[in-house]
């Protein structure tokens, strides 16, 4: 059984032992992002209109080097991003019983979930310093009726924001398809058919050096678009160092998932990342995970495979990958093992 979210604020002092990671997994002094944190590229999507080739090049370079970038001038109104963030903050501020009541539905698969730490709560060794709310978005007519009923504006703001984020995601995927030379429509239809929202809520933590909001992982889907508000905490592993993805005003964080790594035959990087907590401010982040349909067949794009770039991964149905990802609890290279072609 999943653990329901406990009452954070009475349980918070001092950090309970069940949240303390072993020394080699603790953020320690890196619980504060180191000073080289401005390295993650910021790409102006608005400049596409006069120099599309440059934007494509910037996205490809960032995806190869970091697996992460941020975009500005993406066309989503700032007011809508703020309204959406506010509605999630309000959701998490509701008393526990109201939160539960708000997501109660007849949905037999319980795809709208409020979870503390992770879905592995009962068998994970250390718990994470977070709650999250997740639910599918598409098709809206099917899933909106099982979304939270409170706050009252939830469905209105979240559906509008999702629609706009999806447009930006498809725009970026088009640019990536073009940049890889596999065609701007490569990622349409089944490969980007579904979108799941994950909203993370990280309360202030008594000792951020000992615990994590999310442990090191790469995202299993195709691509992720994250609204991280104005509180930092996201870190990306690059050449053995953790670098911070610092919030920028009205920006969106974009990161490459495993499926893009595989389709690009390893050219694009699905970087490992994690979340550190802080002791003063609640942090709320909204992840939109663009996901293939369960039956979608994934394999390296044929146009990229040639004698000097041999195929690295076998083909599989997305559902097989997903099941394996959760069995291996997201350990990056271990997750890929069954799908690698031995050279
Ligand atoms: C995730 C994730 C980052 C954040 O949900 O997979 O990496 O800053 N979130 O919340
Ligand atoms: Ni992630």
Coordinates of C-alpha atoms in Angstrom, one line a residue, residues 5-324:
X5 CA 1.3 12.0 2.9
X6 CA 2.0 12.7 6.6
X7 CA 1.5 15.9 8.4
X8 CA 4.8 17.6 7.4
X9 CA 5.1 20.5 9.7
X10 CA 4.7 18.7 13.0
X11 CA 7.1 15.9 11.9
X12 CA 9.9 18.1 10.6
X13 CA 12.2 18.7 13.6
X14 CA 14.8 17.2 13.7
X15 CA 15.3 15.3 10.4
X16 CA 14.0 11.8 11.1
X17 CA 16.5 9.0 10.6
X18 CA 14.5 7.4 7.9
X19 CA 15.3 10.4 5.6
X20 CA 19.1 10.3 6.2
X21 CA 21.0 8.9 3.2
X22 CA 24.2 6.9 3.4
X23 CA 27.3 9.2 3.3
X24 CA 28.1 8.6 -0.4
X25 CA 24.6 9.6 -1.5
X26 CA 24.3 12.7 0.7
X27 CA 24.5 16.1 -1.0
X28 CA 26.8 17.3 1.8
X29 CA 28.3 20.7 0.9
X30 CA 26.7 20.3 -2.6
X31 CA 23.2 20.8 -1.0
X32 CA 23.9 24.3 -2.2
X33 CA 24.5 24.5 -5.9
X34 CA 28.2 25.2 -6.6
X35 CA 29.2 28.4 -8.3
X36 CA 29.6 27.0 -11.8
X37 CA 25.8 26.8 -11.9
X38 CA 25.3 29.1 -14.8
X39 CA 26.5 26.6 -17.3
X40 CA 23.2 25.1 -18.4
X41 CA 22.4 26.8 -21.7
X42 CA 19.5 29.2 -22.0
X43 CA 17.9 29.2 -25.5
X44 CA 15.7 31.9 -26.9
X45 CA 13.0 30.1 -28.7
X46 CA 11.6 33.4 -30.0
X47 CA 14.7 33.9 -32.2
X48 CA 13.5 31.0 -34.4
X49 CA 11.7 33.4 -36.6
X50 CA 14.9 35.0 -37.8
X51 CA 17.4 32.3 -37.3
X52 CA 15.9 28.8 -37.0
X53 CA 19.2 27.1 -37.9
X54 CA 20.9 28.7 -34.9
X55 CA 18.2 27.6 -32.5
X56 CA 18.4 24.0 -33.8
X57 CA 22.2 24.1 -33.3
X58 CA 21.9 25.4 -29.8
X59 CA 19.3 22.8 -28.8
X60 CA 21.4 20.0 -30.3
X61 CA 24.6 21.1 -28.6
X62 CA 22.9 21.5 -25.3
X63 CA 21.2 18.1 -25.6
X64 CA 24.5 16.4 -26.4
X65 CA 26.6 18.1 -23.8
X66 CA 24.3 18.5 -20.9
X67 CA 21.1 16.7 -21.7
X68 CA 19.5 19.8 -20.2
X69 CA 18.7 23.4 -21.3
X70 CA 16.3 26.2 -20.4
X71 CA 14.1 28.0 -22.9
X72 CA 12.8 31.6 -22.8
X73 CA 10.4 33.4 -25.1
X74 CA 8.5 30.1 -25.5
X75 CA 5.1 31.9 -25.9
X76 CA 3.4 30.7 -22.7
X77 CA 2.0 33.8 -21.0
X78 CA 3.7 34.5 -17.7
X79 CA 0.3 35.0 -16.0
X80 CA -0.8 31.4 -17.0
X81 CA 2.4 30.0 -15.6
X82 CA 2.0 31.9 -12.4
X83 CA -1.7 30.9 -12.0
X84 CA -0.8 27.3 -12.6
X85 CA 2.0 27.4 -10.1
X86 CA -0.3 29.1 -7.6
X87 CA -3.1 26.5 -8.0
X88 CA -0.6 23.7 -7.2
X89 CA 0.8 25.6 -4.2
X90 CA -2.7 26.0 -2.9
X91 CA -3.4 22.3 -3.5
X92 CA -0.5 21.3 -1.3
X93 CA -1.5 23.8 1.4
X94 CA -4.9 22.2 1.8
X95 CA -5.3 20.2 5.0
X96 CA -4.5 16.5 4.4
X97 CA -8.1 15.4 4.5
X98 CA -9.1 18.0 1.9
X99 CA -6.3 17.0 -0.4
X100 CA -7.4 13.4 -0.2
X101 CA -11.0 14.3 -0.7
X102 CA -10.1 16.5 -3.6
X103 CA -8.6 13.7 -5.6
X104 CA -11.1 11.0 -4.7
X105 CA -12.5 9.6 -7.9
X106 CA -14.1 6.4 -9.2
X107 CA -11.1 5.9 -11.4
X108 CA -10.4 2.1 -11.0
X109 CA -6.7 2.4 -11.9
X110 CA -6.1 5.3 -9.6
X111 CA -4.0 7.1 -12.1
X112 CA -4.5 10.4 -10.2
X113 CA -2.3 9.9 -7.1
X114 CA -1.0 11.8 -4.2
X115 CA 2.2 10.2 -2.9
X116 CA 4.7 10.8 -0.1
X117 CA 8.4 10.1 -1.0
X118 CA 7.9 7.6 -3.8
X119 CA 5.6 4.8 -4.9
X120 CA 8.2 2.4 -3.4
X121 CA 7.6 3.8 0.1
X122 CA 7.2 0.4 1.7
X123 CA 10.5 -1.1 0.5
X124 CA 12.8 1.9 -0.2
X125 CA 15.7 2.1 2.3
X126 CA 15.5 5.9 2.7
X127 CA 12.6 8.2 2.2
X128 CA 12.6 11.3 0.0
X129 CA 11.8 14.7 1.4
X130 CA 8.9 15.4 -0.9
X131 CA 5.2 14.7 -1.8
X132 CA 4.1 14.5 -5.3
X133 CA 0.8 14.6 -7.2
X134 CA 0.6 12.9 -10.5
X135 CA -2.0 12.4 -13.2
X136 CA -2.3 11.9 -16.9
X137 CA -3.4 14.8 -19.1
X138 CA -4.3 13.3 -22.5
X139 CA -6.9 13.0 -23.8
X140 CA -8.2 15.9 -21.7
X141 CA -11.9 14.8 -22.0
X142 CA -11.0 11.5 -20.5
X143 CA -8.7 12.5 -17.7
X144 CA -9.9 15.9 -16.6
X145 CA -12.8 14.5 -14.7
X146 CA -10.4 12.6 -12.4
X147 CA -8.2 15.6 -11.7
X148 CA -8.3 17.3 -8.3
X149 CA -11.5 19.2 -7.7
X150 CA -9.9 21.7 -5.4
X151 CA -8.6 24.4 -5.7
X152 CA -11.7 25.4 -7.7
X153 CA -9.6 26.8 -10.6
X154 CA -7.4 23.7 -10.8
X155 CA -8.8 22.1 -13.9
X156 CA -9.1 25.4 -15.7
X157 CA -5.5 26.6 -15.2
X158 CA -3.9 23.2 -15.4
X159 CA -5.6 22.2 -18.7
X160 CA -4.7 25.6 -20.3
X161 CA -1.1 25.3 -19.1
X162 CA -0.8 21.7 -20.3
X163 CA -2.1 22.6 -23.8
X164 CA 0.5 25.4 -24.1
X165 CA 3.3 23.3 -22.7
X166 CA 2.5 20.5 -25.1
X167 CA 2.8 22.9 -28.0
X168 CA 6.2 24.1 -26.8
X169 CA 7.3 20.4 -26.4
X170 CA 6.2 19.5 -29.9
X171 CA 8.0 22.6 -31.3
X172 CA 11.2 21.6 -29.5
X173 CA 10.8 18.0 -30.7
X174 CA 10.4 19.3 -34.3
X175 CA 13.6 21.2 -34.0
X176 CA 15.4 18.2 -32.5
X177 CA 14.1 15.9 -35.4
X178 CA 15.4 18.4 -37.9
X179 CA 18.7 18.8 -36.1
X180 CA 19.3 15.1 -35.9
X181 CA 18.4 14.8 -39.6
X182 CA 15.5 12.4 -39.1
X183 CA 12.8 14.8 -40.1
X184 CA 10.8 17.4 -38.2
X185 CA 7.8 15.0 -37.9
X186 CA 9.7 12.0 -36.5
X187 CA 8.3 12.5 -32.9
X188 CA 4.7 13.2 -33.8
X189 CA 1.9 10.7 -33.0
X190 CA 2.7 7.6 -31.0
X191 CA 6.1 8.8 -29.8
X192 CA 4.7 11.8 -28.0
X193 CA 1.1 10.7 -27.6
X194 CA 0.8 11.0 -23.8
X195 CA 1.6 13.6 -21.2
X196 CA 1.8 13.0 -17.4
X197 CA 2.0 15.8 -14.9
X198 CA 4.1 15.3 -11.8
X199 CA 4.0 18.1 -9.3
X200 CA 6.7 17.9 -6.7
X201 CA 6.3 19.6 -3.3
X202 CA 9.5 19.9 -1.2
X203 CA 8.8 21.4 2.2
X204 CA 11.6 23.2 4.1
X205 CA 14.0 20.6 5.5
X206 CA 15.8 20.6 8.8
X207 CA 19.1 19.4 7.3
X208 CA 19.5 19.6 3.5
X209 CA 23.0 18.2 3.7
X210 CA 21.7 14.7 4.8
X211 CA 18.8 14.1 2.5
X212 CA 17.3 14.5 -1.0
X213 CA 14.1 15.6 -2.6
X214 CA 14.7 13.1 -5.5
X215 CA 17.7 10.8 -5.8
X216 CA 19.9 10.6 -8.9
X217 CA 17.9 9.4 -11.9
X218 CA 17.2 10.0 -15.6
X219 CA 13.7 10.5 -16.8
X220 CA 12.2 7.4 -18.5
X221 CA 10.1 9.2 -21.0
X222 CA 10.8 11.0 -24.3
X223 CA 11.4 14.6 -23.0
X224 CA 10.5 16.6 -19.9
X225 CA 9.4 20.2 -19.6
X226 CA 9.7 21.5 -16.0
X227 CA 8.4 24.7 -14.4
X228 CA 10.6 25.1 -11.4
X229 CA 9.3 28.4 -10.1
X230 CA 11.8 30.7 -8.4
X231 CA 13.4 28.3 -5.9
X232 CA 16.6 26.4 -6.8
X233 CA 17.2 22.7 -6.0
X234 CA 17.6 20.9 -9.3
X235 CA 21.1 19.6 -10.0
X236 CA 22.5 17.9 -13.1
X237 CA 25.5 15.5 -13.1
X238 CA 28.1 16.5 -15.6
X239 CA 31.6 15.1 -15.8
X240 CA 31.3 13.8 -12.2
X241 CA 30.2 17.2 -10.8
X242 CA 26.8 18.4 -9.7
X243 CA 25.8 21.6 -11.3
X244 CA 22.7 23.6 -10.5
X245 CA 19.9 24.5 -12.9
X246 CA 19.2 28.0 -11.6
X247 CA 15.6 29.4 -12.0
X248 CA 15.3 32.1 -14.6
X249 CA 12.3 34.4 -14.9
X250 CA 9.5 32.8 -16.9
X251 CA 11.8 30.1 -18.2
X252 CA 11.1 26.4 -18.8
X253 CA 13.6 23.6 -18.0
X254 CA 13.9 21.0 -20.8
X255 CA 15.6 17.6 -20.4
X256 CA 16.2 14.7 -22.6
X257 CA 14.6 11.3 -21.5
X258 CA 15.9 7.8 -22.2
X259 CA 13.7 7.4 -25.3
X260 CA 15.4 10.3 -27.0
X261 CA 18.8 8.9 -26.1
X262 CA 17.8 5.6 -27.6
X263 CA 16.2 7.0 -30.8
X264 CA 19.2 9.3 -31.4
X265 CA 21.4 6.2 -31.0
X266 CA 23.2 7.7 -28.0
X267 CA 23.8 11.1 -29.6
X268 CA 21.6 13.0 -27.1
X269 CA 22.3 12.6 -23.4
X270 CA 19.7 11.7 -20.9
X271 CA 21.6 13.3 -18.0
X272 CA 21.3 12.1 -14.5
X273 CA 19.8 14.7 -12.1
X274 CA 18.6 15.0 -8.5
X275 CA 16.9 17.4 -6.3
X276 CA 18.3 18.9 -3.1
X277 CA 16.2 20.5 -0.4
X278 CA 16.5 23.8 1.4
X279 CA 15.8 24.8 5.0
X280 CA 13.8 27.9 4.4
X281 CA 11.4 27.8 1.5
X282 CA 8.8 25.4 0.1
X283 CA 9.7 24.4 -3.4
X284 CA 7.1 23.4 -5.9
X285 CA 7.9 22.2 -9.4
X286 CA 5.7 21.1 -12.2
X287 CA 7.0 18.4 -14.6
X288 CA 5.3 17.6 -17.8
X289 CA 6.5 14.2 -19.1
X290 CA 6.0 13.7 -22.8
X291 CA 5.6 10.0 -23.1
X292 CA 5.2 7.4 -25.9
X293 CA 2.0 5.3 -25.9
X294 CA 2.5 1.9 -24.1
X295 CA 2.5 0.0 -27.4
X296 CA 4.8 2.4 -29.3
X297 CA 7.8 0.6 -30.8
X298 CA 11.0 2.4 -29.9
X299 CA 14.3 1.9 -31.7
X300 CA 17.3 4.0 -33.0
X301 CA 16.2 6.0 -36.0
X302 CA 17.3 4.1 -39.1
X303 CA 18.6 7.2 -40.8
X304 CA 21.3 7.6 -38.1
X305 CA 22.7 4.1 -38.4
X306 CA 25.7 3.5 -40.6
X307 CA 29.0 1.7 -40.6
X308 CA 30.7 4.4 -38.5
X309 CA 27.7 4.8 -36.2
X310 CA 26.6 1.2 -35.5
X311 CA 23.3 0.6 -33.8
X312 CA 23.6 0.6 -30.0
X313 CA 20.1 -0.4 -28.8
X314 CA 17.6 -3.1 -29.6
X315 CA 13.9 -2.2 -30.4
X316 CA 11.2 -2.6 -27.7
X317 CA 7.7 -1.6 -26.8
X318 CA 7.7 1.4 -24.5
X319 CA 5.7 -0.5 -21.9
X320 CA 8.6 -3.1 -21.6
X321 CA 11.1 -0.3 -21.0
X322 CA 8.9 1.4 -18.4
X323 CA 8.3 -1.9 -16.5
X324 CA 12.1 -2.5 -16.4

